[in-house]
Coordinates of N, CA and C in Angstrom, one line a residue:
M574 N -3.3 7.0 185.1 CA -4.9 7.3 185.3 C -5.0 7.9 186.6
R575 N -5.8 9.4 185.9 CA -5.9 10.7 187.2 C -7.2 9.7 188.1
T576 N -7.1 10.2 189.4 CA -8.3 9.8 189.9 C -8.7 11.2 190.7
D577 N -8.5 12.2 190.4 CA -8.6 13.5 191.0 C -10.1 14.0 190.7
P578 N -11.2 13.9 191.2 CA -12.7 14.0 191.1 C -13.1 15.2 189.8
D579 N -12.1 16.3 190.3 CA -12.3 17.3 189.2 C -11.7 16.7 187.6
C580 N -10.9 15.9 187.4 CA -10.3 15.4 186.0 C -11.1 14.1 185.7
S581 N -11.7 13.3 186.5 CA -12.7 12.2 186.0 C -13.9 12.3 186.1
P582 N -14.1 12.2 184.4 CA -15.9 12.0 184.2 C -16.3 11.2 185.0
E583 N -17.5 11.3 185.7 CA -18.5 10.7 186.5 C -20.0 11.1 186.1
P584 N -20.6 9.7 185.8 CA -22.1 10.1 185.1 C -23.1 11.1 185.9
S585 N -22.5 11.0 187.2 CA -23.3 11.9 188.1 C -23.2 13.7 187.7
N586 N -22.1 13.9 186.8 CA -21.7 15.6 186.7 C -22.0 15.8 185.1
G587 N -22.7 14.8 184.9 CA -23.0 15.4 183.0 C -22.4 15.1 182.2
A588 N -21.1 14.2 182.6 CA -20.3 13.9 181.5 C -20.8 12.8 181.0
P589 N -20.2 12.6 179.6 CA -20.6 11.7 178.7 C -20.4 10.1 179.0
A590 N -20.6 9.2 179.0 CA -20.4 7.9 179.2 C -19.0 7.5 178.7
V591 N -18.3 6.9 179.8 CA -16.9 6.0 178.7 C -17.3 5.0 178.6
T592 N -17.0 4.6 177.4 CA -17.0 3.2 177.0 C -16.1 2.1 176.8
K593 N -15.0 3.2 176.4 CA -13.8 2.1 176.1 C -12.6 2.8 176.2
L594 N -11.5 2.2 177.1 CA -10.0 2.9 177.3 C -9.0 2.1 176.5
A595 N -8.0 2.7 176.5 CA -6.8 2.1 176.0 C -5.9 2.4 177.2
V596 N -5.6 1.3 177.2 CA -4.8 0.9 178.9 C -3.6 0.9 178.3
E597 N -1.7 1.3 179.0 CA -0.8 0.8 178.6 C -0.3 0.3 179.9
I598 N -0.3 -1.1 180.0 CA -0.3 -2.2 181.0 C 1.3 -2.2 181.1
T599 N 1.9 -1.9 180.2 CA 3.7 -2.0 180.2 C 4.5 -1.4 179.1
R600 N 5.6 -1.1 179.5 CA 6.6 -0.5 178.3 C 7.7 -1.6 178.0
A601 N 7.4 -2.7 178.5 CA 8.6 -3.4 178.1 C 8.3 -3.9 176.8
C602 N 9.5 -4.3 175.7 CA 9.1 -4.5 174.8 C 10.8 -5.4 174.2
C603 N 10.4 -6.3 173.4 CA 11.7 -7.1 173.1 C 12.6 -6.6 171.9
L604 N 11.7 -5.6 171.3 CA 12.3 -5.0 169.9 C 12.7 -3.6 170.3
R605 N 13.8 -3.3 169.5 CA 14.2 -1.9 169.6 C 14.2 -1.3 168.6
C606 N 13.1 -0.8 167.8 CA 12.6 -0.3 166.7 C 13.1 1.0 166.5
D607 N 13.9 1.6 165.7 CA 14.4 3.2 165.9 C 13.5 4.3 165.8
Y608 N 12.1 3.7 165.3 CA 11.0 5.0 164.9 C 9.9 4.7 166.1
C609 N 10.4 3.7 167.0 CA 9.2 3.8 168.2 C 9.2 4.9 169.3
Y610 N 8.2 5.7 169.3 CA 8.0 6.8 170.2 C 7.9 6.4 171.7
M611 N 8.5 5.0 172.1 CA 8.9 4.8 173.6 C 10.0 4.1 173.6
A612 N 11.2 5.1 172.9 CA 12.7 4.8 172.8 C 13.4 4.5 173.8
D613 N 13.1 4.6 175.0 CA 13.7 4.3 176.5 C 13.3 2.7 176.5
H614 N 12.0 1.9 176.3 CA 11.7 0.7 176.4 C 12.2 0.2 177.8
N615 N 11.9 0.8 179.0 CA 12.4 0.5 180.6 C 11.0 -0.6 180.7
A616 N 11.4 -1.1 181.4 CA 10.3 -2.6 182.0 C 9.4 -2.1 183.0
L617 N 8.6 -1.3 182.9 CA 7.7 -0.4 183.5 C 6.5 -1.2 183.3
S618 N 5.7 -1.7 183.8 CA 4.5 -2.4 184.2 C 3.5 -1.9 185.0
M619 N 2.2 -1.8 184.6 CA 1.1 -1.7 185.5 C 1.1 -2.2 186.5
T620 N 1.0 -2.0 187.8 CA 0.8 -2.7 189.1 C -1.0 -3.6 188.8
P621 N -1.2 -4.6 189.8 CA -2.5 -5.2 189.3 C -3.7 -4.2 190.0
E622 N -3.0 -3.8 191.4 CA -4.0 -2.8 191.7 C -4.3 -1.9 190.6
T623 N -3.2 -1.1 190.1 CA -3.9 0.0 189.5 C -4.7 -0.4 188.1
G624 N -4.5 -1.6 187.4 CA -5.2 -2.2 186.6 C -6.5 -2.5 187.3
E625 N -6.8 -3.0 188.5 CA -8.1 -2.9 189.1 C -8.8 -1.9 189.2
A626 N -8.5 -0.8 189.4 CA -8.7 0.3 189.7 C -9.3 1.1 188.6
T627 N -8.4 0.6 187.4 CA -8.8 1.4 186.0 C -10.0 0.7 185.8
V628 N -10.3 -0.7 185.9 CA -11.6 -1.2 185.5 C -12.8 -0.8 186.4
D629 N -12.4 -0.5 187.7 CA -13.7 0.0 188.5 C -14.2 1.1 188.0
W630 N -12.8 2.2 187.3 CA -13.0 3.3 187.1 C -14.3 3.3 185.8
L631 N -14.1 2.5 184.7 CA -14.3 2.5 183.4 C -15.9 2.0 184.1
L632 N -16.1 1.3 184.3 CA -17.4 0.5 185.0 C -18.4 1.7 185.8
R633 N -17.7 2.6 186.6 CA -18.2 3.7 187.1 C -18.6 5.3 186.2
T634 N -17.7 5.0 185.3 CA -18.1 5.7 184.5 C -18.9 5.5 183.0
S635 N -19.3 4.6 182.9 CA -20.0 3.9 181.9 C -21.6 4.5 181.7
G636 N -21.9 4.5 183.0 CA -23.3 4.9 182.9 C -24.1 3.6 182.9
D637 N -24.9 3.6 181.8 CA -26.0 2.5 181.9 C -25.5 1.7 180.5
Q638 N -24.5 1.8 179.9 CA -23.9 1.3 178.8 C -23.8 -0.3 179.1
Q639 N -23.9 -1.3 178.2 CA -23.8 -2.4 178.1 C -22.8 -3.1 177.6
K640 N -22.2 -2.2 176.4 CA -20.9 -3.0 176.1 C -19.6 -2.0 176.3
L641 N -18.6 -2.4 176.9 CA -17.7 -1.7 177.0 C -16.3 -2.2 176.6
G642 N -15.2 -1.5 176.0 CA -13.9 -2.2 175.8 C -12.7 -1.9 176.4
I643 N -11.7 -2.5 176.3 CA -10.8 -2.0 177.3 C -9.2 -2.8 176.1
H644 N -8.5 -1.5 175.4 CA -7.8 -2.2 174.3 C -6.1 -2.2 175.4
F645 N -5.5 -3.3 175.4 CA -4.4 -3.0 176.1 C -3.3 -2.9 175.4
F646 N -2.5 -2.0 175.2 CA -1.5 -1.5 174.4 C -0.4 -1.1 175.5
G647 N 0.8 -0.7 174.8 CA 1.9 -0.1 175.0 C 3.4 -0.8 174.4
G648 N 4.6 -1.2 175.2 CA 5.6 -1.5 174.7 C 5.4 -2.8 173.4
A649 N 4.7 -3.8 174.1 CA 4.4 -5.2 173.6 C 3.6 -5.7 174.9
P650 N 2.3 -5.4 175.1 CA 1.1 -5.7 175.9 C 1.3 -7.5 176.3
L651 N 1.6 -8.2 175.2 CA 1.9 -9.9 175.7 C 3.1 -9.9 176.5
M652 N 3.9 -8.8 177.0 CA 4.5 -9.5 177.4 C 4.6 -9.2 179.2
A653 N 3.3 -9.1 179.4 CA 2.9 -8.8 180.5 C 1.6 -9.7 180.6
P654 N 1.5 -11.3 180.0 CA 0.2 -12.0 179.8 C -0.5 -12.0 181.1
D655 N 0.1 -12.5 182.4 CA -0.2 -12.6 183.6 C -1.3 -11.6 183.9
L656 N -0.8 -10.3 183.6 CA -1.6 -9.1 184.2 C -2.6 -8.6 183.4
M657 N -2.7 -9.1 181.9 CA -3.8 -9.1 180.8 C -5.1 -10.0 181.3
E658 N -4.3 -11.2 181.6 CA -5.2 -12.4 181.9 C -6.2 -11.8 183.3
Q659 N -5.4 -11.4 184.5 CA -6.1 -10.8 185.5 C -7.2 -10.0 185.2
L660 N -6.6 -8.7 184.6 CA -7.5 -7.7 184.6 C -8.6 -8.0 183.3
V661 N -8.8 -9.0 182.5 CA -9.9 -9.4 181.7 C -10.7 -10.2 182.8
A662 N -10.2 -11.4 183.5 CA -10.9 -11.9 184.4 C -11.3 -11.1 185.8
Y663 N -10.8 -10.2 186.1 CA -11.4 -9.2 187.1 C -12.8 -8.1 186.7
G664 N -12.4 -7.9 185.2 CA -13.4 -7.3 184.3 C -14.8 -8.0 184.2
K665 N -14.6 -9.0 183.8 CA -15.7 -9.9 183.6 C -16.4 -9.7 184.8
R666 N -15.7 -10.4 186.4 CA -16.2 -10.5 187.4 C -17.1 -9.3 187.9
R667 N -16.4 -8.1 187.6 CA -16.9 -7.0 188.2 C -18.3 -6.5 187.2
A668 N -18.2 -6.6 186.2 CA -19.2 -6.7 184.8 C -20.8 -7.2 185.7
K669 N -20.2 -8.7 186.1 CA -21.3 -9.5 186.2 C -22.0 -8.7 187.5
E670 N -21.1 -8.4 188.1 CA -21.2 -7.9 189.9 C -22.4 -6.8 189.1
A671 N -22.1 -6.1 188.2 CA -23.0 -4.5 188.2 C -24.1 -5.0 187.6
G672 N -24.2 -6.3 187.0 CA -25.5 -6.2 185.9 C -24.9 -5.7 184.6

């Protein structure tokens, strides 16, 4: 995720509100499909801090939108269940705080 202000749309600069993100939380995968675009299948995973910053970014850029969505993907996102659960809980908590 880019955090450069010139690359990140913010509602204050007239950019449209962002309401959905596809977030690659891991590249880990237990399969080795020949046709997969992620042929290296290294086990890199997003850090919890980066995941939380991603949730915060979505909340900042969503304007007054009430429905937001995050789609977890990657090699096999369910290989990082603890991270997914942590980010869902964090997102719900931050959304409630933001109203």
